[in-house]
XYZ file of C-alpha atoms in Angstrom:
452
model
C 16.908 17.923 -42.982
C 17.295 19.649 -39.783
C 19.427 17.972 -37.120
C 17.311 16.750 -34.229
C 18.345 17.863 -30.749
C 19.141 15.211 -28.242
C 18.939 15.355 -24.545
C 19.281 12.951 -21.560
C 16.382 12.432 -19.273
C 16.303 10.916 -15.853
C 14.065 7.792 -15.530
C 13.542 8.352 -11.822
C 12.475 12.040 -11.688
C 12.151 13.224 -15.341
C 14.956 15.859 -15.085
C 16.379 16.558 -18.466
C 19.911 17.906 -19.364
C 22.008 18.342 -22.527
C 25.029 16.183 -21.542
C 25.238 12.799 -20.112
C 26.550 12.246 -16.529
C 26.741 9.203 -14.216
C 24.515 11.069 -11.686
C 21.294 12.926 -12.220
C 21.536 16.527 -11.245
C 17.834 16.741 -10.269
C 17.339 13.820 -7.902
C 20.913 12.436 -7.306
C 20.173 8.976 -8.628
C 23.041 7.112 -10.436
C 22.856 5.578 -13.836
C 19.322 6.790 -14.538
C 19.989 9.144 -17.583
C 18.707 7.985 -21.022
C 19.132 9.617 -24.352
C 15.897 10.798 -25.952
C 14.988 13.016 -28.921
C 13.996 16.373 -27.786
C 10.378 16.960 -28.470
C 8.770 20.015 -30.129
C 6.558 21.786 -27.615
C 2.922 22.431 -28.630
C 2.888 20.443 -31.959
C 0.053 17.993 -32.202
C -0.830 18.451 -28.589
C -4.339 17.304 -27.515
C -5.620 20.588 -26.149
C -9.303 20.041 -24.975
C -12.249 17.779 -24.447
C -15.345 18.152 -26.403
C -18.390 18.980 -24.239
C -16.298 19.441 -21.138
C -16.276 22.901 -19.555
C -12.907 24.133 -18.461
C -13.833 27.804 -17.258
C -12.701 28.766 -13.822
C -12.780 31.928 -11.784
C -11.287 33.210 -8.443
C -13.752 32.869 -5.506
C -13.308 33.507 -1.667
C -12.633 30.273 0.042
C -15.146 31.237 2.710
C -17.865 31.303 0.132
C -17.355 27.678 -0.826
C -19.844 25.356 0.641
C -18.213 22.257 2.384
C -20.421 19.479 1.128
C -20.230 15.907 2.158
C -18.335 13.982 -0.543
C -20.760 11.588 -2.361
C -19.301 7.988 -2.571
C -20.326 5.181 -4.898
C -19.696 1.616 -3.244
C -17.911 -0.854 -5.631
C -19.544 -3.873 -4.189
C -16.268 -5.027 -2.644
C -16.271 -3.889 0.962
C -12.613 -4.370 1.413
C -11.909 -2.328 -1.698
C -14.220 0.398 -0.483
C -12.398 0.447 2.965
C -9.143 1.149 1.277
C -10.690 3.839 -1.053
C -12.109 5.595 1.975
C -15.707 4.386 1.595
C -16.255 4.176 -2.041
C -15.616 5.793 -5.360
C -15.568 9.639 -5.424
C -16.621 11.399 -8.673
C -13.628 13.129 -10.467
C -11.005 11.060 -8.499
C -7.906 9.638 -10.137
C -6.720 6.269 -8.673
C -3.369 4.666 -9.325
C -2.961 1.027 -8.652
C 0.444 -0.691 -8.778
C 1.467 -4.234 -8.215
C 3.603 -7.058 -9.428
C 2.772 -8.800 -12.731
C 0.037 -11.409 -12.285
C -0.885 -10.253 -8.762
C -4.516 -9.568 -9.670
C -4.840 -5.884 -10.561
C -6.974 -6.460 -13.636
C -9.058 -9.042 -11.928
C -9.714 -6.763 -9.026
C -10.816 -3.867 -11.255
C -12.927 -6.142 -13.585
C -14.676 -7.450 -10.495
C -15.224 -3.997 -9.113
C -16.652 -2.842 -12.405
C -18.906 -5.793 -12.711
C -20.419 -5.162 -9.151
C -21.014 -1.472 -9.722
C -24.570 -2.309 -11.019
C -26.603 -1.543 -14.106
C -27.017 2.149 -13.282
C -23.304 2.765 -14.179
C -21.670 2.381 -17.574
C -17.921 1.930 -16.890
C -15.405 1.799 -19.755
C -12.442 -0.618 -19.674
C -9.582 0.468 -21.792
C -6.997 -2.400 -22.244
C -3.569 -1.779 -23.823
C -1.963 -5.095 -22.840
C -4.597 -7.616 -23.625
C -6.978 -8.107 -26.407
C -10.799 -7.763 -25.914
C -11.157 -11.652 -26.303
C -8.645 -12.110 -23.313
C -10.733 -9.728 -21.099
C -13.933 -11.422 -22.080
C -12.459 -14.963 -21.257
C -11.451 -13.721 -17.764
C -14.922 -12.239 -17.175
C -16.450 -15.542 -18.297
C -14.061 -17.686 -16.062
C -14.856 -15.467 -13.055
C -18.689 -15.783 -13.925
C -19.127 -11.947 -13.967
C -22.098 -9.947 -15.213
C -20.411 -7.748 -17.540
C -23.437 -6.676 -19.678
C -23.230 -3.012 -18.574
C -19.434 -2.752 -19.185
C -17.971 -1.248 -22.337
C -14.500 -2.168 -23.465
C -11.956 -0.569 -25.767
C -8.555 -1.966 -27.040
C -6.444 1.235 -27.613
C -3.056 2.612 -26.704
C -3.309 6.060 -28.368
C -4.220 8.748 -25.742
C -5.854 10.897 -28.387
C -8.157 8.096 -29.557
C -9.012 7.216 -25.942
C -9.937 10.694 -25.017
C -12.001 11.099 -28.091
C -13.905 8.018 -27.258
C -14.452 8.877 -23.599
C -15.631 12.323 -24.391
C -18.099 10.885 -26.894
C -19.531 8.116 -24.571
C -19.079 9.870 -21.223
C -18.530 6.799 -18.939
C -19.045 7.144 -15.244
C -15.990 5.168 -14.438
C -12.877 4.814 -16.647
C -10.084 2.053 -16.394
C -6.767 2.439 -18.043
C -4.919 -0.831 -18.059
C -2.024 0.147 -18.100
C -0.503 3.624 -18.187
C 2.900 2.165 -19.404
C 1.235 1.115 -22.670
C -0.421 4.503 -23.550
C 1.362 6.931 -25.695
C 0.975 10.594 -26.734
C 1.133 11.339 -30.450
C 2.912 14.640 -29.911
C 5.735 13.032 -28.131
C 8.455 11.031 -29.925
C 9.611 8.934 -27.041
C 8.681 5.321 -26.717
C 5.493 4.290 -24.591
C 6.404 3.665 -20.946
C 9.165 6.402 -20.945
C 9.239 9.042 -18.207
C 7.964 11.741 -20.564
C 5.234 9.564 -22.118
C 3.844 8.403 -18.570
C 3.915 11.895 -17.188
C 2.153 13.544 -20.033
C -0.515 10.813 -20.392
C -1.124 10.650 -16.794
C -1.576 14.504 -16.569
C -4.110 14.575 -19.425
C -6.178 11.724 -17.765
C -6.175 13.468 -14.495
C -7.276 16.681 -16.074
C -10.122 14.762 -17.862
C -11.223 13.248 -14.456
C -11.333 16.619 -12.737
C -13.267 18.425 -15.678
C -15.811 15.614 -16.405
C -16.250 14.262 -12.801
C -15.387 10.757 -13.979
C -13.583 8.313 -11.579
C -10.451 7.179 -13.499
C -8.477 4.058 -12.456
C -4.904 3.842 -13.785
C -2.983 0.668 -13.547
C 0.837 0.896 -13.120
C 3.745 -1.409 -13.451
C 6.194 -1.694 -10.696
C 9.981 -1.850 -10.597
C 12.063 -4.754 -9.149
C 12.387 -2.646 -5.969
C 8.497 -2.665 -5.723
C 7.995 1.078 -6.624
C 5.611 2.096 -9.468
C 7.486 2.432 -12.696
C 7.754 5.955 -14.187
C 8.377 9.331 -12.781
C 7.764 10.064 -9.045
C 5.457 12.957 -10.045
C 2.991 10.310 -11.180
C 2.032 9.578 -7.533
C 1.766 13.314 -6.889
C -0.662 13.935 -9.665
C -3.293 11.323 -8.737
C -5.561 11.481 -5.672
C -5.186 7.925 -4.389
C -2.170 5.537 -4.722
C -2.838 1.842 -4.037
C -0.271 -0.941 -3.882
C -1.503 -4.503 -4.512
C 0.727 -6.844 -2.624
C 1.184 -10.546 -2.023
C 3.780 -13.282 -1.716
C 4.286 -15.571 -4.771
C 3.452 -18.680 -2.894
C 0.525 -17.363 -1.026
C -3.166 -16.984 -1.975
C -3.645 -13.909 0.195
C -3.513 -10.542 -1.392
C -3.291 -7.168 0.379
C -4.360 -3.834 -1.138
C -2.620 -0.885 0.817
C -3.327 2.792 0.545
C -0.165 4.756 0.414
C -1.837 8.060 -0.546
C -5.471 9.076 -0.277
C -7.016 12.567 -0.538
C -10.460 11.152 0.326
C -9.642 8.815 3.096
C -7.124 7.356 5.633
C -3.670 6.419 4.415
C -2.114 3.014 5.248
C -5.548 1.616 5.033
C -5.645 -2.141 4.384
C -7.953 -4.401 2.475
C -7.443 -8.231 2.396
C -8.325 -10.688 -0.251
C -7.823 -14.278 -1.024
C -7.228 -15.483 -4.757
C -9.511 -18.371 -5.675
C -10.613 -20.045 -8.982
C -13.596 -17.705 -8.825
C -11.462 -14.530 -8.520
C -10.759 -12.399 -5.445
C -12.897 -13.071 -2.235
C -12.870 -10.662 0.602
C -11.470 -11.617 3.961
C -13.514 -9.851 6.692
C -11.417 -11.152 9.570
C -7.809 -10.687 8.634
C -6.457 -11.296 12.091
C -7.112 -14.925 11.425
C -4.528 -14.906 8.577
C -1.757 -13.460 10.699
C -2.342 -15.666 13.835
C -1.310 -19.289 14.012
C -2.652 -20.515 17.395
C -0.418 -23.222 18.876
C -1.845 -26.175 20.791
C 0.548 -25.401 23.591
C 2.503 -22.181 24.494
C 5.932 -22.041 22.744
C 8.895 -19.818 23.662
C 9.742 -16.954 21.405
C 6.130 -16.353 20.328
C 4.035 -13.275 21.326
C 0.804 -11.840 19.964
C 0.460 -8.166 19.614
C -2.114 -5.824 18.178
C -1.047 -3.442 15.348
C -2.909 -0.906 13.480
C -3.261 -0.606 9.769
C -5.261 2.539 8.908
C -8.461 2.341 10.897
C -8.310 -1.291 11.431
C -6.722 -3.082 14.384
C -5.051 -6.398 13.500
C -3.634 -9.172 15.669
C -0.135 -10.256 14.547
C 2.129 -12.877 15.909
C 5.695 -11.998 16.458
C 8.176 -14.968 16.351
C 11.740 -14.726 17.506
C 14.610 -17.149 17.916
C 17.790 -16.442 19.949
C 20.514 -19.040 19.537
C 24.246 -19.356 20.494
C 26.397 -17.851 17.871
C 29.411 -19.800 16.644
C 30.650 -17.098 14.301
C 32.756 -13.995 15.065
C 29.991 -11.620 14.274
C 26.400 -12.643 15.584
C 23.594 -12.546 13.111
C 20.814 -10.062 13.232
C 18.148 -11.239 10.849
C 14.659 -9.346 10.633
C 11.555 -9.954 8.475
C 8.758 -7.418 8.882
C 10.805 -5.054 11.030
C 13.667 -2.646 10.507
C 17.021 -4.029 11.467
C 18.107 -0.810 12.914
C 15.089 -0.713 15.225
C 15.942 -4.230 16.372
C 19.586 -2.969 17.268
C 18.116 -0.263 19.313
C 15.771 -2.487 21.193
C 18.576 -4.888 22.079
C 20.649 -1.917 23.287
C 17.850 -0.893 25.534
C 17.191 -4.599 26.750
C 20.813 -4.703 27.788
C 21.042 -1.136 29.480
C 17.617 -1.003 31.151
C 16.631 -4.624 31.359
C 20.005 -6.131 32.466
C 19.888 -8.825 29.766
C 22.824 -9.073 27.269
C 22.434 -11.294 24.204
C 25.241 -9.590 22.235
C 26.894 -13.103 21.718
C 23.810 -14.579 20.355
C 22.162 -14.923 16.925
C 18.788 -13.120 16.782
C 16.073 -13.833 14.253
C 12.809 -11.876 14.269
C 9.794 -12.721 12.034
C 6.372 -11.177 11.753
C 4.067 -13.871 10.764
C 2.129 -13.765 7.631
C 4.451 -11.358 5.619
C 3.192 -8.266 7.639
C 5.441 -5.220 8.078
C 5.417 -3.285 11.349
C 5.043 0.484 10.285
C 4.365 1.675 13.898
C 6.213 1.540 17.231
C 3.536 -0.632 19.162
C 5.619 -3.824 18.389
C 8.602 -2.715 20.354
C 7.443 -4.237 23.670
C 6.196 -7.620 22.076
C 9.506 -7.925 20.216
C 11.639 -7.622 23.440
C 9.298 -10.016 25.407
C 9.488 -12.538 22.628
C 13.232 -12.282 22.503
C 13.582 -12.785 26.172
C 11.006 -15.699 26.027
C 13.187 -17.403 23.470
C 16.492 -16.555 25.271
C 15.267 -18.094 28.581
C 13.162 -20.738 26.915
C 10.075 -19.785 28.817
C 6.901 -19.717 26.811
C 4.320 -16.807 27.139
C 0.782 -18.042 27.678
C -1.467 -18.343 24.674
C -4.087 -15.976 26.000
C -1.698 -12.935 26.515
C -1.568 -9.926 24.385
C 1.164 -7.217 24.408
C 1.763 -3.932 22.769
C 3.657 -0.629 23.562
C 6.573 1.559 22.477
C 9.974 1.417 24.098
C 11.875 4.649 24.683
C 15.659 4.916 24.972
C 15.304 5.625 28.695
C 13.623 2.344 29.109
C 10.141 3.712 29.596
C 7.041 2.020 27.982
C 5.247 4.777 26.034
C 1.532 4.639 24.991
C 0.327 4.071 21.454
C -2.713 5.514 19.650
C -6.176 3.833 20.041
C -5.177 1.630 22.912
C -8.722 0.769 24.169
C -9.709 -0.239 20.559
C -6.809 -2.561 20.387
C -7.695 -4.141 23.751
C -11.348 -4.663 22.533
C -10.053 -6.382 19.426
C -7.973 -8.741 21.481
C -10.946 -9.583 23.767
C -13.058 -10.341 20.571
C -10.427 -13.103 19.707
C -10.467 -14.725 23.104
C -7.508 -13.175 24.907
C -7.640 -12.894 28.721
C -4.480 -11.026 29.817
C -2.771 -7.964 28.418
C 0.445 -6.046 29.116
C 0.014 -2.419 27.922
C 1.583 0.903 28.694
C 0.084 2.852 31.615
C -1.087 5.529 29.367
C -3.322 3.015 27.401
C -5.259 1.528 30.372
C -9.010 2.282 30.025
C -10.540 4.072 33.075
C -13.515 1.765 33.280
C -11.648 -1.377 32.534
C -12.860 -4.131 30.062
C -14.926 -6.902 31.347
C -13.292 -10.385 30.671
C -9.852 -8.835 30.044
C -7.275 -8.474 32.888
C -5.110 -5.431 32.036
C -1.587 -5.272 33.388
C -0.071 -1.821 33.116
C 3.643 -1.089 32.994
C 5.637 2.034 33.015
C 9.066 0.804 32.296
C 10.687 -2.143 30.602
C 11.975 -3.343 33.944
C 8.360 -3.524 35.239
C 7.321 -5.557 32.279
C 10.180 -8.015 32.710
C 9.378 -8.379 36.428
C 5.664 -8.981 35.729
C 6.603 -11.842 33.427
């Protein structure tokens, strides 16, 4: 027998090398190299799809007609929002999330609501057909038009889909699918990369919308090689706290729509229900104004959201004051505290500082700078901000209050929820004003503090 060649492959990036080392030479990650048997290229490789044309030719880009992309609604408006308006033929969509978060439930509900005119195929590799049927029965879904296949071999899956030609294909999950020509175990870097590449190729050639479910690591990233997210058209993360009924679908990458788009659901006994007014989740209206609480308007994709910022400033009895943040970067908080001291004349260097964004939200933009500082000062002075005030704005290192995108849209969202006063950057003040909302414009942090 010929001696099999061995190599060491990185589980993070897929880079292969002949000798083991503590650090991957490709991406620089530590302790990610695993020993695998070297595969024989081209042997047993699934080379084509029956009945699917693969011919291509070079054409001038100017001769290509830019047609409007046709979209198929899934029946879940929040899901359609994240997808960019609906399903696009030939798109490959990757959905990742923690175990038990509801990925399979979301896809099964979406397939059931597509209607009788479609014939989706649900390929399950982790559950039996009976388990999927029991879930559909428990959710009271009409699944008469849905085909199901329990299979983990990629060759068998592609043989079936080229035969039946479904309009939508669901792979649950990519970590259970394996390629016969590769000797590594299912879920390994090489298997995930090769199987995903074949599925994406099939989606493009057959114009079939393909959903791929992916596991996540303990850090929250999708398991497998990073190139997996580059191959697909859309990357969605299904998020939610363990003790909360609310679920959030977030678009990290989307070639057919806006990134950082947000869809909000609530998990019930009857499955996932849409939340059309997500601002109500992240707001906890107090009967009376309390110190350290300020409401701001953030923006997730194309949607403005009202979020409550809560802070607590307390005397520190330790040698090193605490800086604890939930939903905002700790380095940004340190920068804001320095600006507050230098340009606001307020020093809380000897105080413990706690900042929390209510509802588990994470501020991914700079519009929360001014609300955080105002909330900190409110807690430090023990002076509440009125319940009908709204604040947003970016803080510069020179103490200036800088405008943020879509200022007028944020103000109208605040007015819709009953807010009467607003503190905004001068660059976000609407020229015509907004009836029912008094807008206070500020140019510097010092002006904002004097206004309060």
